[in-house]
Coordinates of C-alpha atoms and ligand atoms in Angstrom, one line a residue:
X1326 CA -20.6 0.7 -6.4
X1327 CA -20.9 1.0 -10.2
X1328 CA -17.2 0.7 -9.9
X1329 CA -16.9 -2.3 -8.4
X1330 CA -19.5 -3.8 -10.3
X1331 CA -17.3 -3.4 -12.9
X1332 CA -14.9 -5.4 -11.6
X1333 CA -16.8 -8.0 -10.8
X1334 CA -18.1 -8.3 -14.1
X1335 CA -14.6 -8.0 -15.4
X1336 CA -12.9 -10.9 -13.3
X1337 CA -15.7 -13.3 -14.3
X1338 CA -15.4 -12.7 -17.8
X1339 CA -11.6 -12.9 -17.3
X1340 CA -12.2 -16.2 -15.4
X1341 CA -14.0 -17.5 -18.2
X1342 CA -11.9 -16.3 -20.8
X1343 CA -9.1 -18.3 -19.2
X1344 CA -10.9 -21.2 -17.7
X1345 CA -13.2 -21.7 -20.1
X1346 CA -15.1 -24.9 -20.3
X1347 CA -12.8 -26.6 -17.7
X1348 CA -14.2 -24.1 -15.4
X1349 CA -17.4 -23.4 -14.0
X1350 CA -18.3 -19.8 -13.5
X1351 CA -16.8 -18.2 -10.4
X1352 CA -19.2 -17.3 -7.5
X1353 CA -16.6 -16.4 -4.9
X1354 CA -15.3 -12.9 -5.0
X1355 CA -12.6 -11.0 -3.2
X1356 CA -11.6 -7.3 -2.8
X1357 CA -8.6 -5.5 -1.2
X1358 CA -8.1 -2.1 -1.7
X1359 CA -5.0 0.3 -2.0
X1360 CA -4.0 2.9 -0.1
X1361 CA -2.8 6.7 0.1
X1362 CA -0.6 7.0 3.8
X1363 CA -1.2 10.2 4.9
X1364 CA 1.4 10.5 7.4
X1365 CA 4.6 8.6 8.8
X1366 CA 6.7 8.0 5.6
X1367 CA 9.3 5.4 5.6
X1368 CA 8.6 5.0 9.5
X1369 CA 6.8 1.3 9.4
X1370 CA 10.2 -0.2 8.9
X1371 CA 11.5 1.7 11.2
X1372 CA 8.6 0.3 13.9
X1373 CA 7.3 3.6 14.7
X1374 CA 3.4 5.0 13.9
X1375 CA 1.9 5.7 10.2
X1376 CA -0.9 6.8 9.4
X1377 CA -2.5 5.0 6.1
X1378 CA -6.2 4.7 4.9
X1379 CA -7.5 2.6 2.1
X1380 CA -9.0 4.2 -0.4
X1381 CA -11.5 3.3 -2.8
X1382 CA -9.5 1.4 -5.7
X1383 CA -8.7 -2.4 -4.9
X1384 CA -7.8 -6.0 -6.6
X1385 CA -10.5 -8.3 -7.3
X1386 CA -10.1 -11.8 -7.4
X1387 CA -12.7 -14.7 -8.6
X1388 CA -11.8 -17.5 -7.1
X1389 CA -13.2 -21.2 -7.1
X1390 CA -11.8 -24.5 -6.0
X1391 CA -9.0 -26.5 -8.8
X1392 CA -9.2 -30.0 -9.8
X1393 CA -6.4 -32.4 -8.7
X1394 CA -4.7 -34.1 -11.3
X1395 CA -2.7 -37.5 -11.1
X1396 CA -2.4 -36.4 -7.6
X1397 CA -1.1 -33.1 -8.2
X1398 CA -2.7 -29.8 -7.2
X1399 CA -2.3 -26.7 -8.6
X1400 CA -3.4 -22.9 -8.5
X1401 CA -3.6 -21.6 -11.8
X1402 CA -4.2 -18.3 -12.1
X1403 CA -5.0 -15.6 -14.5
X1404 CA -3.6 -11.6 -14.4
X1405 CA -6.6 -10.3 -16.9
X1406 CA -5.1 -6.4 -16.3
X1407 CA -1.4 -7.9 -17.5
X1408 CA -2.9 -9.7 -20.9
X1409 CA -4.0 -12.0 -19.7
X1410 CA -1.3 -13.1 -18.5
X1411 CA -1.5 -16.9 -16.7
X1412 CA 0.7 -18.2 -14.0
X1413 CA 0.4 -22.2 -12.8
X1414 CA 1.6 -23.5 -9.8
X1415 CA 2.1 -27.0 -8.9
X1416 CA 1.5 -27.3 -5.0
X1417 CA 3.1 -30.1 -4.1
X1418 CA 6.7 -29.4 -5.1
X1419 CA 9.2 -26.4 -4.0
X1420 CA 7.7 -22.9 -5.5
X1421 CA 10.5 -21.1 -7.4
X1422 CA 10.2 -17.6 -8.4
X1423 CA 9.2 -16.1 -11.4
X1424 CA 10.8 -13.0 -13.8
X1425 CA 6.9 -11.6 -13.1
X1426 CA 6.4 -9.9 -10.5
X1427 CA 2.6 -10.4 -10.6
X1428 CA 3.6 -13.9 -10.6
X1429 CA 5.9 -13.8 -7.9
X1430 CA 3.3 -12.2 -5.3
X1431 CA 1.3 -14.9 -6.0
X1432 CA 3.8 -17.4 -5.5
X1433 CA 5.2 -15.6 -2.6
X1434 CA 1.9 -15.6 -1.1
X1435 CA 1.1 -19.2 -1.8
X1436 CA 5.0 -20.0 0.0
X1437 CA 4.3 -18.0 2.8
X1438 CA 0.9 -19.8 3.7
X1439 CA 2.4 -23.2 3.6
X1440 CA 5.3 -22.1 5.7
X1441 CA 3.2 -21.5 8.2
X1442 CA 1.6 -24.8 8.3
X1443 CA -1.6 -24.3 6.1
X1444 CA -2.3 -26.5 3.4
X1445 CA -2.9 -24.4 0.4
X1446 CA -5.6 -26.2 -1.8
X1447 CA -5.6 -25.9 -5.2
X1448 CA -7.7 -23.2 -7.1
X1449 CA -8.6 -21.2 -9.9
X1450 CA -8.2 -17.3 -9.8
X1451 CA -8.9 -14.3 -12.0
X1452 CA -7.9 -11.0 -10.8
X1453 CA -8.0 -7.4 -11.9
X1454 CA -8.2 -4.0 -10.6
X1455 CA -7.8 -0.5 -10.5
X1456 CA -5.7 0.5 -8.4
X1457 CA -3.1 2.7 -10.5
X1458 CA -0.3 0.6 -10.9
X1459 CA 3.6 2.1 -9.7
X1460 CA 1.7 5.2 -8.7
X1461 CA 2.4 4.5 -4.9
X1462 CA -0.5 4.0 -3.9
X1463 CA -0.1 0.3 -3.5
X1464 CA -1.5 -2.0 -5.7
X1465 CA 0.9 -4.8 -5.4
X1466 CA -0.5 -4.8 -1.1
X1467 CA -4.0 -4.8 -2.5
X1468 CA -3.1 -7.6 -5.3
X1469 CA -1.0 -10.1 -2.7
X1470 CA -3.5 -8.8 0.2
X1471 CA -6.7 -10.1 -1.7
X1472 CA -5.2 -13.2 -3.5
X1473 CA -4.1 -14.2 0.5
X1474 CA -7.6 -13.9 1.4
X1475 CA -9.4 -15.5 -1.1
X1476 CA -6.8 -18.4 -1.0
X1477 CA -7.2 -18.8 2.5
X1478 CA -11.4 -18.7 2.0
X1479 CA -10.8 -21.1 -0.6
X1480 CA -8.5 -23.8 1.5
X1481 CA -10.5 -23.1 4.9
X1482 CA -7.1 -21.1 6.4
X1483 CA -8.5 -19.6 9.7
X1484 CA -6.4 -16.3 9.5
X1485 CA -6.8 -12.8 11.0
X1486 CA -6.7 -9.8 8.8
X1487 CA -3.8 -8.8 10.4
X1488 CA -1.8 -12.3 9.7
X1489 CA -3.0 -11.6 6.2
X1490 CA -1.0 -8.8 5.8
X1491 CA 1.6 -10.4 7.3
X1492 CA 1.3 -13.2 4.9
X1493 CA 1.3 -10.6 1.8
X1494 CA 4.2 -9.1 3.3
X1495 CA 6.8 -11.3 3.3
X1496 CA 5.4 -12.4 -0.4
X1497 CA 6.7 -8.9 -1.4
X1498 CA 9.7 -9.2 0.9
X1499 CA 11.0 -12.8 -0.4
X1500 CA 9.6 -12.8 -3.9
X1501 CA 10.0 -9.3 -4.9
X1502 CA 12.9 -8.5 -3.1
X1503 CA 11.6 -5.1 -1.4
X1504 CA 12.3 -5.2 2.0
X1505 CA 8.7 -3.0 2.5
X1506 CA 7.4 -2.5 6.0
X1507 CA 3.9 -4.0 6.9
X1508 CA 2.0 -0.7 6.6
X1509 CA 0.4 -0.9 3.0
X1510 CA -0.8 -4.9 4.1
X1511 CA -1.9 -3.7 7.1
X1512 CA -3.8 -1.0 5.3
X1513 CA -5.3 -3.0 2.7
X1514 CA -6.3 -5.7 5.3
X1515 CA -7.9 -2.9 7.9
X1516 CA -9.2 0.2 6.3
X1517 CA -12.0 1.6 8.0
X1518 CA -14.5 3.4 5.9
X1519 CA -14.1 7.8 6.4
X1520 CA -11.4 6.9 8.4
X1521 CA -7.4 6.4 8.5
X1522 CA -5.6 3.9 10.6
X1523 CA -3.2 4.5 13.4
X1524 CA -1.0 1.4 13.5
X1525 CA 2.2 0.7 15.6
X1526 CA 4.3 -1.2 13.6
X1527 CA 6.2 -2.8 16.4
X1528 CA 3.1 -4.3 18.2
X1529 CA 1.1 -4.6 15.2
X1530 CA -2.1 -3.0 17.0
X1531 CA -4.2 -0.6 15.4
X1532 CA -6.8 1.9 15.4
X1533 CA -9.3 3.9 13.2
X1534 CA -9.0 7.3 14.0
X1535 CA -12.4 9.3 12.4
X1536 CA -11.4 11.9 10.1
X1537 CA -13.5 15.0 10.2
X1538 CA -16.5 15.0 7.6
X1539 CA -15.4 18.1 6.4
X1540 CA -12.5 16.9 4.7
X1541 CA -11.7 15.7 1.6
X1542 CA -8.5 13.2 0.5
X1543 CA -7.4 14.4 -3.3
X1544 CA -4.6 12.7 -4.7
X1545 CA -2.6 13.9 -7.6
X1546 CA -0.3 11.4 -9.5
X1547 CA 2.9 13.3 -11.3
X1548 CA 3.0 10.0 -13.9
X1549 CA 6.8 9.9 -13.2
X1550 CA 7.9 6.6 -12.5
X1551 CA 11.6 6.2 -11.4
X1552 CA 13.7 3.0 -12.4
X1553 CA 15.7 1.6 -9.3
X1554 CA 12.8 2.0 -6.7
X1555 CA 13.7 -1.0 -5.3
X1556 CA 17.4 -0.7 -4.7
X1557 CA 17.1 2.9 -3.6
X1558 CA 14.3 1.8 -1.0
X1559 CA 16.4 -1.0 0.1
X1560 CA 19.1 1.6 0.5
X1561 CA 17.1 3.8 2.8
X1562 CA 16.0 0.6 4.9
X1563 CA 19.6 -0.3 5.4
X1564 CA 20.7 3.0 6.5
X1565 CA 18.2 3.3 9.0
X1566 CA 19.7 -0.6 10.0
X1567 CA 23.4 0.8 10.3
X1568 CA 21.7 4.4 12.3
X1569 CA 19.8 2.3 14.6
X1570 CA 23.4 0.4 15.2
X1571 CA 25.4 3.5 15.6
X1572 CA 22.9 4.3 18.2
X1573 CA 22.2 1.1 20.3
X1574 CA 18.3 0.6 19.7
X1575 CA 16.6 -2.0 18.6
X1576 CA 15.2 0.6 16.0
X1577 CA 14.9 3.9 15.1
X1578 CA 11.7 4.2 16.7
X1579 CA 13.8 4.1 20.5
X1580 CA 15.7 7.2 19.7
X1581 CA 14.5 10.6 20.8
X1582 CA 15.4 14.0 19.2
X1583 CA 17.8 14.8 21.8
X1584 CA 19.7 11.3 22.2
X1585 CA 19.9 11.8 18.2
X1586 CA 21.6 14.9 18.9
X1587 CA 23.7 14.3 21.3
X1588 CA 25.2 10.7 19.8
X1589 CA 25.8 12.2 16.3
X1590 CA 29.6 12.9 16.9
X1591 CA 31.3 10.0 14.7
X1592 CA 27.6 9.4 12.7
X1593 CA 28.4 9.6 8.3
X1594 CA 26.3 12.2 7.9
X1595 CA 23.9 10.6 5.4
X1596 CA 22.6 8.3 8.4
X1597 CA 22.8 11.4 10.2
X1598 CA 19.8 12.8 8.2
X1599 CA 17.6 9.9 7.2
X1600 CA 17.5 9.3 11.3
X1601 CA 16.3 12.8 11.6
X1602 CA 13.8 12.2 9.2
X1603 CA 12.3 9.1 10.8
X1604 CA 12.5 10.7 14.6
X1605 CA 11.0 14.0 13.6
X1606 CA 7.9 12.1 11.4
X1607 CA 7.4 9.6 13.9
X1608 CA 6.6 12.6 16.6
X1609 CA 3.9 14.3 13.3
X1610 CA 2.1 11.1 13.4
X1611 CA -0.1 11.5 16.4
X1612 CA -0.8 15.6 15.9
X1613 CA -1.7 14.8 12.6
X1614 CA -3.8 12.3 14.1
X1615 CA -5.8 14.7 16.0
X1616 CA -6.1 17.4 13.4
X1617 CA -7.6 15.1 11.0
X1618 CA -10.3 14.2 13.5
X1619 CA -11.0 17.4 14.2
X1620 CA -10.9 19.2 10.7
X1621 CA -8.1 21.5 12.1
X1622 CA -6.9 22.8 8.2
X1623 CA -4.3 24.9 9.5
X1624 CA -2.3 21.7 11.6
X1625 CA -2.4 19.7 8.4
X1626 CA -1.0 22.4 6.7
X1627 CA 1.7 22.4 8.5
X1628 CA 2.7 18.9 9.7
X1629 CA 2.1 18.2 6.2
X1630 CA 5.0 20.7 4.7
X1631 CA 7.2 19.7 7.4
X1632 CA 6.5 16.0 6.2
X1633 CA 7.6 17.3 3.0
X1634 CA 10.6 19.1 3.6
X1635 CA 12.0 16.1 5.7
X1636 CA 11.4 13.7 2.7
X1637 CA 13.1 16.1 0.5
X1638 CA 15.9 17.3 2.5
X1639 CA 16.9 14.8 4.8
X1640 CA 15.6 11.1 3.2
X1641 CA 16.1 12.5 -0.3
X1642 CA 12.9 10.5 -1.7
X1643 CA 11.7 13.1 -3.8
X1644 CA 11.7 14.1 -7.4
X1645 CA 11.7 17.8 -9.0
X1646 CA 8.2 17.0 -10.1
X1647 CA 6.6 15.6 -7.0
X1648 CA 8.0 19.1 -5.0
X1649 CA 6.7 21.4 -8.2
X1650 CA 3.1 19.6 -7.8
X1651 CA 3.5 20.0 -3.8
X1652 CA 4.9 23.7 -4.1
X1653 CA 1.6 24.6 -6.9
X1654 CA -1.1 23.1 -4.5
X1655 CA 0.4 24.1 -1.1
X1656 CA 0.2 27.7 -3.0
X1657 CA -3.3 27.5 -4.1
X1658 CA -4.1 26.4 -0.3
X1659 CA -2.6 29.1 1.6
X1660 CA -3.6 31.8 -0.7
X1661 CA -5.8 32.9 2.1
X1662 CA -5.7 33.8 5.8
X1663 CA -6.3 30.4 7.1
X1664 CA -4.9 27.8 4.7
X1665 CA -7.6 25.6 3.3
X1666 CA -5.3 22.0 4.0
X1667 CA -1.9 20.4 3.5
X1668 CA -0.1 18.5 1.0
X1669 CA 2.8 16.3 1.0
X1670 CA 4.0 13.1 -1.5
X1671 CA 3.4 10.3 -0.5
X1672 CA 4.7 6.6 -0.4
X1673 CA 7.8 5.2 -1.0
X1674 CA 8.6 8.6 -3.3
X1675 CA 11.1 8.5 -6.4
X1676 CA 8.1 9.9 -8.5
X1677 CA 4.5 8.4 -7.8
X1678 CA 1.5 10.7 -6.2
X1679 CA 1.2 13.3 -3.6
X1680 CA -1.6 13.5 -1.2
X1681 CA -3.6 16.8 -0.1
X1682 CA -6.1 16.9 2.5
X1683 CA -8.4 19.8 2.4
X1684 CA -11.6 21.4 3.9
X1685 CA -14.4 19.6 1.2
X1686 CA -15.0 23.0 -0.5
X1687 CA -11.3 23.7 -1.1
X1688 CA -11.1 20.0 -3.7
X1689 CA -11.8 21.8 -6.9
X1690 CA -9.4 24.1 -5.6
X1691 CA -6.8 21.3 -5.4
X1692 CA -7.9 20.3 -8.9
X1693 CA -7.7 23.3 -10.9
X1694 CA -4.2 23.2 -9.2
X1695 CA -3.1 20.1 -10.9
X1696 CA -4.8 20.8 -14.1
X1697 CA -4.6 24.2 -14.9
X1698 CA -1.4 25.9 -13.4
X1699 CA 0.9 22.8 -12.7
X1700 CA 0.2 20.7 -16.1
X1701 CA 0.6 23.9 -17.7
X1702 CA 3.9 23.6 -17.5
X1703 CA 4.8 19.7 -17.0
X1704 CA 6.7 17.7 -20.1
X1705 CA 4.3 14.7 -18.2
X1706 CA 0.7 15.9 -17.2
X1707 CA -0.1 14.8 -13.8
X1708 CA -3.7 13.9 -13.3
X1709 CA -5.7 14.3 -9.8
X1710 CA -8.7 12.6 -8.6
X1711 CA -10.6 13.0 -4.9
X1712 CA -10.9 9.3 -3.4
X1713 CA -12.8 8.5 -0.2
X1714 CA -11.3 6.5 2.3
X1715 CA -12.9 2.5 2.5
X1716 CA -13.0 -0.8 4.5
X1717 CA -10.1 -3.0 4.0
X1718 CA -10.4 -6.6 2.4
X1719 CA -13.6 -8.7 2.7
X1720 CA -16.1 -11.0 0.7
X1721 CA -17.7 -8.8 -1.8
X1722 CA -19.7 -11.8 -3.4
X1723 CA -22.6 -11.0 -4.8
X1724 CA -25.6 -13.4 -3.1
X1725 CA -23.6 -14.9 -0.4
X1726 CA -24.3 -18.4 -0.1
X1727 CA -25.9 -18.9 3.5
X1728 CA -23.3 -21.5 4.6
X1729 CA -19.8 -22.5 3.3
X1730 CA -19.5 -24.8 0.8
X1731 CA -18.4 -28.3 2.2
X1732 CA -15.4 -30.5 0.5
Ligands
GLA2224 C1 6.4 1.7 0.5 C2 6.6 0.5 1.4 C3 6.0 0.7 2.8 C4 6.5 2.0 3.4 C5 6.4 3.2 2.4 C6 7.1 4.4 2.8 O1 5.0 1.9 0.3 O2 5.9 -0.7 0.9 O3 6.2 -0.4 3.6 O4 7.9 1.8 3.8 O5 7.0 2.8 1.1 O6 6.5 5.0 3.9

């Protein structure tokens, strides 16, 4: 907890820094973390099963209640991991977006709120993290995901974790202008500590499945960030739209393998494959499911290099660097008999991290992996860290006060 501590310590000072003498100190403080998915890649928007788990890296906001001026509210907030960097919104006039996407998050979340009916009261926030940022691993969920909730503490919003997400969601959707799914929110909002969660996402309904004690999550991050994420993601979304068209469902998710085969006469072949992709790793979700829970190495292994191969082949979301770094550790793990665990990249893809999950003994294994036979020969050295899988978003204040405060 040393970590988070940290934080803490971090947003107050930034609060202070930025609030100064207008402000008094903070006392109210909010965490959301950001997640690795483990399996169902580029499924959510599809409404079909993922498999996510927060892990232990998150956005922490200070929050306190804003004064009103000349009857104008306004939340003013401060980014202390982007310089400091201060964003003010006045609360009673349309909310226009921003050429920051921090900003626009926190506009977006702020918009979405009042559109559903809330009033949104005005407030003073200071938030950080560390949560790698454009690694995949979702820190603009956990940063829209925890401003949400703290703003929704702050203004008395009765909201389910689950319409938080939402909420954060469409922030990213109509501010930022990626047309993401609802897993990472979802993630952020639900984690369950030493476990991942198994969430339709066409119902919305979700469930911690317990992943087996003898497992360890390492995640290795290539550092190769690719320009265009946005368009290119957007790209896969809509070709999934026009597939899903071609073949009469509502979405992807309502085709089976063999109605895929047997409609693909007249299909481009480029929807062709990304529709393979999404039928084939909806149907690894739940077996990955199971062998997670019960520490079967040898399933993960290979639902996870399937995983892979689809990504690569048929959804084309990979980079050279992500498959050298899944290729070096894959080798390391099935060096022996039984392999030792699975790796795949994960996230949207076009650089970022890959994920391995591997028997706890095997980590170091994954480690030396990364560090001494794939950075060997990488132009950018990837670096590799375990993480353990947490609780989603919730009041981490230290010395709760007993009751709410009243207006
Ligand atoms: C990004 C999006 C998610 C999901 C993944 C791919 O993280 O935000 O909604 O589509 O990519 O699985």
């Amino acid at each position: 907890m040393i970590r988070r501590e940290r934080l803490i310590a971090r947003a107050r000072q930034g609060y202070r820094l930025a609030f100064g003498t207008q402000g008094e100190s903070p006392r109210r403080f909010f965490a959301a973390p950001g997640r690795v998915n483990l399996i169902g890649e580029h499924v959510d928007y599809n409404e079909g099963f993922v498999l996510p788990c927060a892990i232990n890296r998150e956005t922490v906001v200070a929050i306190q209640a804003g004064p009103e001026v000349g009857g104008q509210g306004y939340i003013e907030a401060v980014a202390i991991d982007f310089g400091q960097n201060r964003d003010k919104i006045a609360l009673y006039e349309p909310i226009a977006r921003s050429d920051s996407s921090w900003q626009n998050l926190l506009r977006g979340v702020v918009v979405a709120l009042q559109k559903r009916g809330h009033e949104v009261l005005p407030a003073r926030l200071a938030i950080t993290g560390d949560v790698p940022i454009g690694a995949g691993l979702s820190s603009s969920a956990s940063f829209a995901v925890v401003v949400a909730l703290a703003l929704a503490y702050l203004s008395r919003i009765q909201v389910s974790k689950a319409e938080l997400a939402l909420v954060a969601q469409e922030a990213e959707n109509d501010f930022l202008g990626t047309k993401c799914g609802i897993m990472d929110q979802m993630a952020s909002a639900l984690g369950a500590s030493d476990a991942a969660l198994l969430l339709d996402c066409r119902s919305g309904q979700s469930m911690p499945i317990a992943v087996s004690s003898e497992l360890a999550l390492v995640v290795a991050d290539t550092g190769i960030r690719r320009e265009l994420v946005t368009s290119a993601f957007n790209e896969r979304r809509a070709q999934c739209e026009a597939a899903a068209k071609h073949f009469n469902v509502r979405a992807l998710r309502d085709l089976s393998a063999r109605a895929l085969e047997a409609g693909r006469r007249d299909l481009d072949a480029t929807l062709y494959k990304r529709a393979r992709h999404v039928v084939s790793e909806i149907a690894r979700v739940e077996p990955t499911a199971v062998a997670l829970n019960q520490g079967d190495t040898a399933a993960i292994a290979r639902l996870f290099a399937e995983s892979h191969t689809s990504l690569r082949e048929d959804y084309e979301v990979t980079v050279p660097e992500v498959d050298r770094l899944v290729g070096t550790i894959g080798a390391a793990l099935s060096a022996g008999d039984t392999p030792l665990g699975g790796v795949r990249m994960t996230g949207a893809g076009f650089g970022g991290c890959v994920v391995a999950v591997v028997r706890k003994s095997a980590a170091d294994l994954v480690l030396e992996a990364v560090h001494d036979t794939y950075n060997a020969d990488a132009d950018t050295p990837a670096s590799a860290a375990i993480y353990s899988m947490v609780g989603g978003a919730s009041d981490i204040s230290p010395q709760r006060p007993s009751s709410l405060p009243t207006s």
